[in-house]
mmCIF file with all atom_site columns, C-alpha atoms in Angstrom:
data_model
loop_
_atom_site.group_PDB
_atom_site.id
_atom_site.type_symbol
_atom_site.label_atom_id
_atom_site.label_alt_id
_atom_site.label_comp_id
_atom_site.label_asym_id
_atom_site.label_entity_id
_atom_site.label_seq_id
_atom_site.pdbx_PDB_ins_code
_atom_site.Cartn_x
_atom_site.Cartn_y
_atom_site.Cartn_z
_atom_site.occupancy
_atom_site.B_iso_or_equiv
_atom_site.pdbx_formal_charge
_atom_site.auth_seq_id
_atom_site.auth_comp_id
_atom_site.auth_asym_id
_atom_site.auth_atom_id
_atom_site.pdbx_PDB_model_num
ATOM 1   C CA . MET A 1 1   ? 35.827   -19.439 -39.596 1.00 45.00 ? 25  MET A CA 1
ATOM 2   C CA . SER A 1 2   ? 35.496   -15.988 -41.252 1.00 47.00 ? 26  SER A CA 1
ATOM 3   C CA . LYS A 1 3   ? 35.341   -12.828 -39.223 1.00 51.00 ? 27  LYS A CA 1
ATOM 4   C CA . THR A 1 4   ? 31.772   -12.026 -40.468 1.00 59.00 ? 28  THR A CA 1
ATOM 5   C CA . SER A 1 5   ? 30.475   -15.341 -39.132 1.00 79.00 ? 29  SER A CA 1
ATOM 6   C CA . LYS A 1 6   ? 31.843   -14.750 -35.612 1.00 87.00 ? 30  LYS A CA 1
ATOM 7   C CA . PRO A 1 7   ? 29.434   -13.906 -32.825 1.00 94.00 ? 31  PRO A CA 1
ATOM 8   C CA . ASN A 1 8   ? 29.848   -10.725 -30.965 1.00 95.00 ? 32  ASN A CA 1
ATOM 9   C CA . LEU A 1 9   ? 32.715   -11.178 -28.464 1.00 96.00 ? 33  LEU A CA 1
ATOM 10  C CA . ALA A 1 10  ? 30.991   -9.160  -25.681 1.00 96.00 ? 34  ALA A CA 1
ATOM 11  C CA . ASP A 1 11  ? 27.846   -11.352 -26.026 1.00 95.00 ? 35  ASP A CA 1
ATOM 12  C CA . VAL A 1 12  ? 29.921   -14.502 -25.841 1.00 97.00 ? 36  VAL A CA 1
ATOM 13  C CA . ILE A 1 13  ? 31.656   -13.397 -22.697 1.00 97.00 ? 37  ILE A CA 1
ATOM 14  C CA . VAL A 1 14  ? 28.351   -12.308 -20.927 1.00 96.00 ? 38  VAL A CA 1
ATOM 15  C CA . GLY A 1 15  ? 26.818   -15.689 -21.905 1.00 96.00 ? 39  GLY A CA 1
ATOM 16  C CA . ALA A 1 16  ? 29.812   -17.578 -20.512 1.00 97.00 ? 40  ALA A CA 1
ATOM 17  C CA . LEU A 1 17  ? 29.542   -15.643 -17.144 1.00 97.00 ? 41  LEU A CA 1
ATOM 18  C CA . GLU A 1 18  ? 25.748   -16.264 -16.952 1.00 96.00 ? 42  GLU A CA 1
ATOM 19  C CA . ASP A 1 19  ? 26.322   -20.059 -17.586 1.00 95.00 ? 43  ASP A CA 1
ATOM 20  C CA . ILE A 1 20  ? 28.234   -20.377 -14.291 1.00 94.00 ? 44  ILE A CA 1
ATOM 21  C CA . LYS A 1 21  ? 25.812   -18.055 -12.541 1.00 95.00 ? 45  LYS A CA 1
ATOM 22  C CA . ALA A 1 22  ? 28.103   -15.071 -12.004 1.00 96.00 ? 46  ALA A CA 1
ATOM 23  C CA . LYS A 1 23  ? 26.607   -12.282 -9.953  1.00 96.00 ? 47  LYS A CA 1
ATOM 24  C CA . ASP A 1 24  ? 26.212   -8.545  -10.714 1.00 96.00 ? 48  ASP A CA 1
ATOM 25  C CA . ILE A 1 25  ? 27.557   -8.687  -14.311 1.00 96.00 ? 49  ILE A CA 1
ATOM 26  C CA . ARG A 1 26  ? 28.482   -5.342  -15.788 1.00 96.00 ? 50  ARG A CA 1
ATOM 27  C CA . LEU A 1 27  ? 29.597   -4.716  -19.420 1.00 96.00 ? 51  LEU A CA 1
ATOM 28  C CA . ILE A 1 28  ? 30.949   -1.121  -19.962 1.00 96.00 ? 52  ILE A CA 1
ATOM 29  C CA . ASN A 1 29  ? 31.844   0.390   -23.307 1.00 96.00 ? 53  ASN A CA 1
ATOM 30  C CA . VAL A 1 30  ? 35.162   2.305   -22.826 1.00 95.00 ? 54  VAL A CA 1
ATOM 31  C CA . ALA A 1 31  ? 36.159   2.824   -26.416 1.00 94.00 ? 55  ALA A CA 1
ATOM 32  C CA . ASN A 1 32  ? 36.012   6.559   -26.075 1.00 93.00 ? 56  ASN A CA 1
ATOM 33  C CA . ILE A 1 33  ? 37.998   6.527   -22.815 1.00 92.00 ? 57  ILE A CA 1
ATOM 34  C CA . THR A 1 34  ? 40.987   4.194   -23.345 1.00 90.00 ? 58  THR A CA 1
ATOM 35  C CA . SER A 1 35  ? 42.754   2.562   -26.293 1.00 90.00 ? 59  SER A CA 1
ATOM 36  C CA . VAL A 1 36  ? 43.600   -0.634  -24.343 1.00 91.00 ? 60  VAL A CA 1
ATOM 37  C CA . SER A 1 37  ? 40.189   -2.311  -24.982 1.00 94.00 ? 61  SER A CA 1
ATOM 38  C CA . ASP A 1 38  ? 36.685   -1.512  -26.275 1.00 95.00 ? 62  ASP A CA 1
ATOM 39  C CA . HIS A 1 39  ? 34.804   -3.061  -23.379 1.00 96.00 ? 63  HIS A CA 1
ATOM 40  C CA . VAL A 1 40  ? 35.350   -3.924  -19.697 1.00 97.00 ? 64  VAL A CA 1
ATOM 41  C CA . ALA A 1 41  ? 33.377   -6.824  -18.183 1.00 97.00 ? 65  ALA A CA 1
ATOM 42  C CA . ILE A 1 42  ? 33.069   -7.122  -14.397 1.00 97.00 ? 66  ILE A CA 1
ATOM 43  C CA . ALA A 1 43  ? 31.409   -10.001 -12.465 1.00 98.00 ? 67  ALA A CA 1
ATOM 44  C CA . SER A 1 44  ? 31.453   -11.479 -8.989  1.00 97.00 ? 68  SER A CA 1
ATOM 45  C CA . GLY A 1 45  ? 31.979   -15.012 -7.757  1.00 96.00 ? 69  GLY A CA 1
ATOM 46  C CA . ASP A 1 46  ? 31.079   -16.303 -4.228  1.00 94.00 ? 70  ASP A CA 1
ATOM 47  C CA . SER A 1 47  ? 34.264   -18.321 -3.736  1.00 95.00 ? 71  SER A CA 1
ATOM 48  C CA . ASN A 1 48  ? 37.747   -18.938 -5.279  1.00 94.00 ? 72  ASN A CA 1
ATOM 49  C CA . ARG A 1 49  ? 36.443   -22.059 -6.850  1.00 95.00 ? 73  ARG A CA 1
ATOM 50  C CA . GLN A 1 50  ? 33.646   -20.169 -8.576  1.00 96.00 ? 74  GLN A CA 1
ATOM 51  C CA . THR A 1 51  ? 35.900   -17.380 -9.810  1.00 97.00 ? 75  THR A CA 1
ATOM 52  C CA . ARG A 1 52  ? 38.264   -19.983 -11.360 1.00 96.00 ? 76  ARG A CA 1
ATOM 53  C CA . ALA A 1 53  ? 35.327   -21.840 -12.946 1.00 96.00 ? 77  ALA A CA 1
ATOM 54  C CA . LEU A 1 54  ? 34.033   -18.583 -14.419 1.00 97.00 ? 78  LEU A CA 1
ATOM 55  C CA . ALA A 1 55  ? 37.390   -17.675 -15.877 1.00 97.00 ? 79  ALA A CA 1
ATOM 56  C CA . ASN A 1 56  ? 37.868   -21.187 -17.387 1.00 97.00 ? 80  ASN A CA 1
ATOM 57  C CA . ASN A 1 57  ? 34.322   -21.014 -18.934 1.00 97.00 ? 81  ASN A CA 1
ATOM 58  C CA . VAL A 1 58  ? 35.074   -17.625 -20.448 1.00 97.00 ? 82  VAL A CA 1
ATOM 59  C CA . VAL A 1 59  ? 38.383   -18.899 -21.943 1.00 97.00 ? 83  VAL A CA 1
ATOM 60  C CA . GLU A 1 60  ? 36.632   -21.955 -23.476 1.00 97.00 ? 84  GLU A CA 1
ATOM 61  C CA . LYS A 1 61  ? 33.661   -20.056 -24.914 1.00 96.00 ? 85  LYS A CA 1
ATOM 62  C CA . VAL A 1 62  ? 35.817   -17.343 -26.425 1.00 97.00 ? 86  VAL A CA 1
ATOM 63  C CA . ARG A 1 63  ? 38.088   -19.818 -28.099 1.00 96.00 ? 87  ARG A CA 1
ATOM 64  C CA . GLU A 1 64  ? 35.114   -21.801 -29.420 1.00 95.00 ? 88  GLU A CA 1
ATOM 65  C CA . ALA A 1 65  ? 33.744   -18.596 -30.974 1.00 96.00 ? 89  ALA A CA 1
ATOM 66  C CA . GLY A 1 66  ? 37.100   -18.122 -32.798 1.00 95.00 ? 90  GLY A CA 1
ATOM 67  C CA . TYR A 1 67  ? 38.700   -15.435 -30.756 1.00 97.00 ? 91  TYR A CA 1
ATOM 68  C CA . THR A 1 68  ? 42.126   -15.324 -29.098 1.00 96.00 ? 92  THR A CA 1
ATOM 69  C CA . ILE A 1 69  ? 42.883   -15.274 -25.400 1.00 97.00 ? 93  ILE A CA 1
ATOM 70  C CA . TYR A 1 70  ? 45.879   -13.007 -24.718 1.00 97.00 ? 94  TYR A CA 1
ATOM 71  C CA . GLY A 1 71  ? 46.444   -13.885 -21.140 1.00 95.00 ? 95  GLY A CA 1
ATOM 72  C CA . THR A 1 72  ? 45.040   -14.704 -17.724 1.00 96.00 ? 96  THR A CA 1
ATOM 73  C CA . GLU A 1 73  ? 46.102   -13.547 -14.264 1.00 96.00 ? 97  GLU A CA 1
ATOM 74  C CA . GLY A 1 74  ? 45.109   -14.297 -10.597 1.00 95.00 ? 98  GLY A CA 1
ATOM 75  C CA . GLU A 1 75  ? 43.997   -17.928 -11.089 1.00 92.00 ? 99  GLU A CA 1
ATOM 76  C CA . GLN A 1 76  ? 46.173   -19.208 -8.201  1.00 92.00 ? 100 GLN A CA 1
ATOM 77  C CA . SER A 1 77  ? 44.563   -17.094 -5.526  1.00 91.00 ? 101 SER A CA 1
ATOM 78  C CA . GLY A 1 78  ? 41.141   -16.874 -7.099  1.00 93.00 ? 102 GLY A CA 1
ATOM 79  C CA . ASP A 1 79  ? 40.312   -13.527 -5.373  1.00 95.00 ? 103 ASP A CA 1
ATOM 80  C CA . TRP A 1 80  ? 40.597   -11.549 -8.640  1.00 96.00 ? 104 TRP A CA 1
ATOM 81  C CA . VAL A 1 81  ? 40.995   -13.308 -11.948 1.00 97.00 ? 105 VAL A CA 1
ATOM 82  C CA . LEU A 1 82  ? 41.648   -11.263 -15.043 1.00 97.00 ? 106 LEU A CA 1
ATOM 83  C CA . VAL A 1 83  ? 41.034   -12.646 -18.567 1.00 97.00 ? 107 VAL A CA 1
ATOM 84  C CA . ASP A 1 84  ? 42.441   -10.558 -21.467 1.00 97.00 ? 108 ASP A CA 1
ATOM 85  C CA . CYS A 1 85  ? 40.318   -11.223 -24.554 1.00 97.00 ? 109 CYS A CA 1
ATOM 86  C CA . GLY A 1 86  ? 41.704   -8.423  -26.678 1.00 95.00 ? 110 GLY A CA 1
ATOM 87  C CA . ASP A 1 87  ? 38.751   -6.064  -27.295 1.00 95.00 ? 111 ASP A CA 1
ATOM 88  C CA . VAL A 1 88  ? 37.201   -7.125  -23.966 1.00 97.00 ? 112 VAL A CA 1
ATOM 89  C CA . VAL A 1 89  ? 38.993   -7.319  -20.592 1.00 97.00 ? 113 VAL A CA 1
ATOM 90  C CA . VAL A 1 90  ? 37.149   -9.489  -18.027 1.00 98.00 ? 114 VAL A CA 1
ATOM 91  C CA . HIS A 1 91  ? 37.507   -8.993  -14.252 1.00 97.00 ? 115 HIS A CA 1
ATOM 92  C CA . ILE A 1 92  ? 36.092   -11.761 -12.133 1.00 98.00 ? 116 ILE A CA 1
ATOM 93  C CA . MET A 1 93  ? 36.298   -10.868 -8.458  1.00 97.00 ? 117 MET A CA 1
ATOM 94  C CA . GLN A 1 94  ? 35.003   -11.914 -5.059  1.00 96.00 ? 118 GLN A CA 1
ATOM 95  C CA . PRO A 1 95  ? 32.472   -9.454  -3.532  1.00 96.00 ? 119 PRO A CA 1
ATOM 96  C CA . ALA A 1 96  ? 34.834   -8.149  -0.828  1.00 96.00 ? 120 ALA A CA 1
ATOM 97  C CA . ILE A 1 97  ? 37.603   -7.395  -3.338  1.00 96.00 ? 121 ILE A CA 1
ATOM 98  C CA . ARG A 1 98  ? 35.112   -5.758  -5.692  1.00 96.00 ? 122 ARG A CA 1
ATOM 99  C CA . ASP A 1 99  ? 33.693   -3.580  -3.063  1.00 95.00 ? 123 ASP A CA 1
ATOM 100 C CA . TYR A 1 100 ? 37.227   -2.473  -2.030  1.00 96.00 ? 124 TYR A CA 1
ATOM 101 C CA . TYR A 1 101 ? 38.614   -1.571  -5.500  1.00 95.00 ? 125 TYR A CA 1
ATOM 102 C CA . LYS A 1 102 ? 35.271   -0.302  -7.011  1.00 93.00 ? 126 LYS A CA 1
ATOM 103 C CA . LEU A 1 103 ? 36.301   -0.672  -10.633 1.00 92.00 ? 127 LEU A CA 1
ATOM 104 C CA . GLU A 1 104 ? 32.946   0.617   -11.855 1.00 91.00 ? 128 GLU A CA 1
ATOM 105 C CA . GLU A 1 105 ? 33.830   4.074   -10.508 1.00 92.00 ? 129 GLU A CA 1
ATOM 106 C CA . LEU A 1 106 ? 36.884   4.188   -12.717 1.00 91.00 ? 130 LEU A CA 1
ATOM 107 C CA . TRP A 1 107 ? 34.708   3.862   -15.900 1.00 91.00 ? 131 TRP A CA 1
ATOM 108 C CA . LEU A 1 108 ? 31.888   6.244   -14.975 1.00 90.00 ? 132 LEU A CA 1
ATOM 109 C CA . ASP A 1 109 ? 32.330   8.061   -18.302 1.00 91.00 ? 133 ASP A CA 1
ATOM 110 C CA . GLY A 1 110 ? 31.737   4.824   -20.179 1.00 92.00 ? 134 GLY A CA 1
ATOM 111 C CA . THR A 1 111 ? 28.431   3.509   -21.510 1.00 93.00 ? 135 THR A CA 1
ATOM 112 C CA . LEU A 1 112 ? 26.744   0.601   -19.659 1.00 93.00 ? 136 LEU A CA 1
ATOM 113 C CA . GLU A 1 113 ? 25.676   -1.943  -22.147 1.00 93.00 ? 137 GLU A CA 1
ATOM 114 C CA . PHE A 1 114 ? 24.804   -4.834  -19.845 1.00 93.00 ? 138 PHE A CA 1
ATOM 115 C CA . PRO A 1 115 ? 22.505   -5.229  -18.029 1.00 90.00 ? 139 PRO A CA 1
ATOM 116 C CA . LYS A 1 116 ? 20.076   -4.014  -20.655 1.00 76.00 ? 140 LYS A CA 1
ATOM 117 C CA . PRO A 1 117 ? 18.177   -0.729  -20.087 1.00 61.00 ? 141 PRO A CA 1
ATOM 118 C CA . LYS A 1 118 ? 15.102   -2.496  -18.653 1.00 60.00 ? 142 LYS A CA 1
ATOM 119 C CA . ARG A 1 119 ? 17.193   -4.417  -16.094 1.00 56.00 ? 143 ARG A CA 1
ATOM 120 C CA . ALA A 1 120 ? 19.230   -1.277  -15.341 1.00 53.00 ? 144 ALA A CA 1
ATOM 121 C CA . VAL A 1 121 ? 16.010   0.710   -14.666 1.00 56.00 ? 145 VAL A CA 1
ATOM 122 C CA . ARG A 1 122 ? 14.783   -1.998  -12.313 1.00 62.00 ? 146 ARG A CA 1
ATOM 123 C CA . ALA A 1 123 ? 18.168   -2.034  -10.558 1.00 62.00 ? 147 ALA A CA 1
ATOM 124 C CA . ARG A 1 124 ? 18.095   1.723   -10.112 1.00 64.00 ? 148 ARG A CA 1
ATOM 125 C CA . ALA A 1 125 ? 14.502   1.622   -8.781  1.00 65.00 ? 149 ALA A CA 1
ATOM 126 C CA . GLU A 1 126 ? 15.466   -1.065  -6.250  1.00 68.00 ? 150 GLU A CA 1
ATOM 127 C CA . ALA A 1 127 ? 18.483   0.918   -5.205  1.00 69.00 ? 151 ALA A CA 1
ATOM 128 C CA . ALA A 1 128 ? 16.373   4.073   -4.763  1.00 69.00 ? 152 ALA A CA 1
ATOM 129 C CA . LYS A 1 129 ? 13.864   2.350   -2.445  1.00 67.00 ? 153 LYS A CA 1
ATOM 130 C CA . PRO A 1 130 ? 15.838   2.761   0.816   1.00 61.00 ? 154 PRO A CA 1
ATOM 131 C CA . VAL A 1 131 ? 16.356   6.473   0.009   1.00 52.00 ? 155 VAL A CA 1
ATOM 132 C CA . VAL A 1 132 ? 12.632   6.979   -0.449  1.00 47.00 ? 156 VAL A CA 1
ATOM 133 C CA . ALA A 1 133 ? 12.009   5.202   2.846   1.00 46.00 ? 157 ALA A CA 1
ATOM 134 C CA . LYS A 1 134 ? 14.393   7.514   4.680   1.00 48.00 ? 158 LYS A CA 1
ATOM 135 C CA . VAL A 1 135 ? 12.699   10.615  3.221   1.00 47.00 ? 159 VAL A CA 1
ATOM 136 C CA . ALA A 1 136 ? 9.328    9.287   4.234   1.00 48.00 ? 160 ALA A CA 1
ATOM 137 C CA . LYS A 1 137 ? 10.574   8.711   7.808   1.00 50.00 ? 161 LYS A CA 1
ATOM 138 C CA . LYS A 1 138 ? 11.865   12.342  7.997   1.00 50.00 ? 162 LYS A CA 1
ATOM 139 C CA . LYS A 1 139 ? 8.547    13.671  6.872   1.00 51.00 ? 163 LYS A CA 1
ATOM 140 C CA . THR A 1 140 ? 6.577    11.629  9.413   1.00 51.00 ? 164 THR A CA 1
ATOM 141 C CA . ALA A 1 141 ? 8.878    12.473  12.257  1.00 50.00 ? 165 ALA A CA 1
ATOM 142 C CA . ILE A 1 142 ? 7.036    12.663  15.653  1.00 51.00 ? 166 ILE A CA 1
ATOM 143 C CA . LYS A 1 143 ? 8.032    14.932  18.485  1.00 53.00 ? 167 LYS A CA 1
ATOM 144 C CA . PRO A 1 144 ? 9.517    13.256  21.591  1.00 53.00 ? 168 PRO A CA 1
ATOM 145 C CA . THR A 1 145 ? 6.484    13.953  23.723  1.00 53.00 ? 169 THR A CA 1
ATOM 146 C CA . ALA A 1 146 ? 4.094    12.825  21.068  1.00 50.00 ? 170 ALA A CA 1
ATOM 147 C CA . ALA A 1 147 ? 6.271    9.760   20.425  1.00 49.00 ? 171 ALA A CA 1
ATOM 148 C CA . LYS A 1 148 ? 6.083    8.759   24.114  1.00 51.00 ? 172 LYS A CA 1
ATOM 149 C CA . LYS A 1 149 ? 2.334    9.137   24.146  1.00 52.00 ? 173 LYS A CA 1
ATOM 150 C CA . VAL A 1 150 ? 2.076    7.060   20.994  1.00 47.00 ? 174 VAL A CA 1
ATOM 151 C CA . ALA A 1 151 ? 4.501    4.484   22.414  1.00 51.00 ? 175 ALA A CA 1
ATOM 152 C CA . GLY A 1 152 ? 2.489    4.352   25.590  1.00 53.00 ? 176 GLY A CA 1
ATOM 153 C CA . LYS A 1 153 ? -0.679   3.842   23.668  1.00 52.00 ? 177 LYS A CA 1
ATOM 154 C CA . SER A 1 154 ? 0.864    1.219   21.454  1.00 50.00 ? 178 SER A CA 1
ATOM 155 C CA . SER A 1 155 ? 2.290    -0.677  24.448  1.00 50.00 ? 179 SER A CA 1
ATOM 156 C CA . LYS A 1 156 ? -1.137   -0.581  26.076  1.00 50.00 ? 180 LYS A CA 1
ATOM 157 C CA . THR A 1 157 ? -2.862   -1.794  23.049  1.00 50.00 ? 181 THR A CA 1
ATOM 158 C CA . THR A 1 158 ? -0.328   -4.582  22.509  1.00 50.00 ? 182 THR A CA 1
ATOM 159 C CA . THR A 1 159 ? -0.479   -5.781  26.082  1.00 51.00 ? 183 THR A CA 1
ATOM 160 C CA . SER A 1 160 ? -4.282   -5.613  25.921  1.00 49.00 ? 184 SER A CA 1
ATOM 161 C CA . ARG A 1 161 ? -4.237   -7.603  22.715  1.00 53.00 ? 185 ARG A CA 1
ATOM 162 C CA . THR A 1 162 ? -1.844   -10.182 24.072  1.00 49.00 ? 186 THR A CA 1
ATOM 163 C CA . SER A 1 163 ? -3.881   -10.581 27.297  1.00 48.00 ? 187 SER A CA 1
ATOM 164 C CA . ALA A 1 164 ? -7.055   -10.780 25.218  1.00 47.00 ? 188 ALA A CA 1
ATOM 165 C CA . ALA A 1 165 ? -5.455   -13.447 23.081  1.00 50.00 ? 189 ALA A CA 1
ATOM 166 C CA . LYS A 1 166 ? -4.288   -15.490 26.112  1.00 54.00 ? 190 LYS A CA 1
ATOM 167 C CA . LYS A 1 167 ? -7.454   -15.397 28.212  1.00 56.00 ? 191 LYS A CA 1
ATOM 168 C CA . PRO A 1 168 ? -10.681  -16.558 26.642  1.00 58.00 ? 192 PRO A CA 1
ATOM 169 C CA . ILE A 1 169 ? -13.368  -13.970 27.122  1.00 64.00 ? 193 ILE A CA 1
ATOM 170 C CA . VAL A 1 170 ? -16.558  -15.359 28.781  1.00 60.00 ? 194 VAL A CA 1
ATOM 171 C CA . LYS A 1 171 ? -19.509  -13.151 28.344  1.00 63.00 ? 195 LYS A CA 1
ATOM 172 C CA . LYS A 1 172 ? -21.773  -12.907 31.385  1.00 63.00 ? 196 LYS A CA 1
ATOM 173 C CA . PRO A 1 173 ? -25.486  -12.644 30.835  1.00 61.00 ? 197 PRO A CA 1
ATOM 174 C CA . ALA A 1 174 ? -26.417  -9.081  31.192  1.00 60.00 ? 198 ALA A CA 1
ATOM 175 C CA . ALA A 1 175 ? -28.827  -8.384  34.025  1.00 58.00 ? 199 ALA A CA 1
ATOM 176 C CA . LYS A 1 176 ? -31.982  -6.813  32.820  1.00 59.00 ? 200 LYS A CA 1
ATOM 177 C CA . LYS A 1 177 ? -32.567  -3.416  34.408  1.00 58.00 ? 201 LYS A CA 1
ATOM 178 C CA . VAL A 1 178 ? -36.137  -2.943  35.632  1.00 55.00 ? 202 VAL A CA 1
ATOM 179 C CA . ALA A 1 179 ? -37.160  0.626   35.308  1.00 54.00 ? 203 ALA A CA 1
ATOM 180 C CA . THR A 1 180 ? -38.960  1.822   38.486  1.00 56.00 ? 204 THR A CA 1
ATOM 181 C CA . GLN A 1 181 ? -42.082  3.599   37.285  1.00 59.00 ? 205 GLN A CA 1
ATOM 182 C CA . LYS A 1 182 ? -43.445  6.370   39.343  1.00 60.00 ? 206 LYS A CA 1
ATOM 183 C CA . PRO A 1 183 ? -47.112  6.153   40.220  1.00 57.00 ? 207 PRO A CA 1
ATOM 184 C CA . THR A 1 184 ? -48.996  8.394   37.871  1.00 58.00 ? 208 THR A CA 1
ATOM 185 C CA . THR A 1 185 ? -52.157  10.090  39.080  1.00 58.00 ? 209 THR A CA 1
ATOM 186 C CA . LYS A 1 186 ? -54.731  10.141  36.361  1.00 61.00 ? 210 LYS A CA 1
ATOM 187 C CA . LYS A 1 187 ? -56.260  13.495  35.959  1.00 59.00 ? 211 LYS A CA 1
ATOM 188 C CA . PRO A 1 188 ? -59.986  13.669  35.184  1.00 57.00 ? 212 PRO A CA 1
ATOM 189 C CA . VAL A 1 189 ? -60.369  14.144  31.544  1.00 56.00 ? 213 VAL A CA 1
ATOM 190 C CA . ALA A 1 190 ? -62.657  17.025  30.712  1.00 52.00 ? 214 ALA A CA 1
ATOM 191 C CA . LYS A 1 191 ? -65.154  15.845  28.271  1.00 56.00 ? 215 LYS A CA 1
ATOM 192 C CA . LYS A 1 192 ? -65.502  18.082  25.376  1.00 55.00 ? 216 LYS A CA 1
ATOM 193 C CA . VAL A 1 193 ? -69.075  19.035  24.769  1.00 50.00 ? 217 VAL A CA 1
ATOM 194 C CA . GLY A 1 194 ? -69.710  19.115  21.119  1.00 53.00 ? 218 GLY A CA 1
ATOM 195 C CA . LEU A 1 195 ? -71.511  22.200  20.041  1.00 51.00 ? 219 LEU A CA 1
ATOM 196 C CA . LYS A 1 196 ? -74.013  21.479  17.420  1.00 54.00 ? 220 LYS A CA 1
ATOM 197 C CA . LYS A 1 197 ? -74.240  23.878  14.690  1.00 55.00 ? 221 LYS A CA 1
ATOM 198 C CA . VAL A 1 198 ? -77.700  25.242  14.317  1.00 50.00 ? 222 VAL A CA 1
ATOM 199 C CA . ALA A 1 199 ? -78.657  26.145  10.874  1.00 53.00 ? 223 ALA A CA 1
ATOM 200 C CA . ALA A 1 200 ? -79.891  29.632  10.554  1.00 53.00 ? 224 ALA A CA 1
ATOM 201 C CA . LYS A 1 201 ? -83.635  29.475  10.035  1.00 58.00 ? 225 LYS A CA 1
ATOM 202 C CA . LYS A 1 202 ? -85.423  31.821  7.739   1.00 58.00 ? 226 LYS A CA 1
ATOM 203 C CA . PRO A 1 203 ? -87.862  34.191  9.503   1.00 58.00 ? 227 PRO A CA 1
ATOM 204 C CA . ARG A 1 204 ? -91.355  32.984  9.175   1.00 64.00 ? 228 ARG A CA 1
ATOM 205 C CA . ALA A 1 205 ? -94.263  35.287  8.219   1.00 58.00 ? 229 ALA A CA 1
ATOM 206 C CA . LYS A 1 206 ? -96.303  36.257  11.198  1.00 62.00 ? 230 LYS A CA 1
ATOM 207 C CA . LEU A 1 207 ? -99.954  35.122  11.123  1.00 60.00 ? 231 LEU A CA 1
ATOM 208 C CA . PRO A 1 208 ? -102.680 37.292  12.680  1.00 61.00 ? 232 PRO A CA 1
ATOM 209 C CA . VAL A 1 209 ? -103.193 36.283  16.191  1.00 59.00 ? 233 VAL A CA 1
ATOM 210 C CA . ALA A 1 210 ? -106.790 35.348  16.967  1.00 58.00 ? 234 ALA A CA 1
ATOM 211 C CA . LYS A 1 211 ? -108.178 37.376  19.806  1.00 58.00 ? 235 LYS A CA 1
ATOM 212 C CA . LYS A 1 212 ? -109.318 35.388  22.720  1.00 58.00 ? 236 LYS A CA 1
ATOM 213 C CA . VAL A 1 213 ? -113.006 36.064  23.806  1.00 54.00 ? 237 VAL A CA 1
ATOM 214 C CA . ALA A 1 214 ? -113.252 36.361  27.490  1.00 57.00 ? 238 ALA A CA 1
ATOM 215 C CA . VAL A 1 215 ? -115.959 34.073  28.715  1.00 55.00 ? 239 VAL A CA 1
ATOM 216 C CA . LYS A 1 216 ? -117.646 35.310  31.753  1.00 59.00 ? 240 LYS A CA 1
ATOM 217 C CA . LYS A 1 217 ? -118.496 32.813  34.284  1.00 58.00 ? 241 LYS A CA 1
ATOM 218 C CA . VAL A 1 218 ? -122.100 33.032  35.410  1.00 57.00 ? 242 VAL A CA 1
ATOM 219 C CA . ALA A 1 219 ? -122.693 32.042  38.947  1.00 58.00 ? 243 ALA A CA 1
ATOM 220 C CA . PRO A 1 220 ? -125.531 29.651  39.489  1.00 59.00 ? 244 PRO A CA 1
ATOM 221 C CA . LYS A 1 221 ? -128.742 31.175  40.792  1.00 57.00 ? 245 LYS A CA 1
ATOM 222 C CA . THR A 1 222 ? -129.931 30.095  44.190  1.00 58.00 ? 246 THR A CA 1
ATOM 223 C CA . LYS A 1 223 ? -133.610 29.526  44.679  1.00 53.00 ? 247 LYS A CA 1
ATOM 224 C CA . LYS A 1 224 ? -135.152 31.613  47.384  1.00 54.00 ? 248 LYS A CA 1
ATOM 225 C CA . ARG A 1 225 ? -137.115 29.832  50.033  1.00 54.00 ? 249 ARG A CA 1
ATOM 226 C CA . ALA A 1 226 ? -140.756 30.926  50.824  1.00 42.00 ? 250 ALA A CA 1
#
């Protein structure tokens, strides 16, 4: 197999680790830091059995791709298995051993090539969530007195809610309140007398008044007796 037809060694190793479900895989480019290798691959296995299986799968896949395995170490214990693939050195460790030695901190000046940028951004965002929560808690800190009051209110509300949930509430028919009306004395209503508007009459022309002729009453004549 010609060198041009070979797949990328780093990709082969990452694929071999993913096949056996390795956890927290990291591929760091250290070409500018050391001359021992171009890349360092770090992965975790849950048990000795899994770390050995991961190491064996890496050896098989690398050889199938046409590359040479220069050596392996730590297969007997299984706590930390190292596979030297030449340009890439693979460290397969159990979580406790990995947390203790912290190999990633030795290669901080290197370039992280796996996980890819999108996955790395998600991992950083998830790692930053607890920090944001702590800051939010500090901002919303409550004074001791206020906290006691709030705690008292919350306890009362919780007890009231639990009691309300346990005991069924029976609504009693509400008694109708009869309003006692005071006797009202009716006042005589004054009738309004409508005033008729009288149209202003035009002055009439005065007619000459006829003079009354006084009629004299004549007394009847009495006949004189002879």
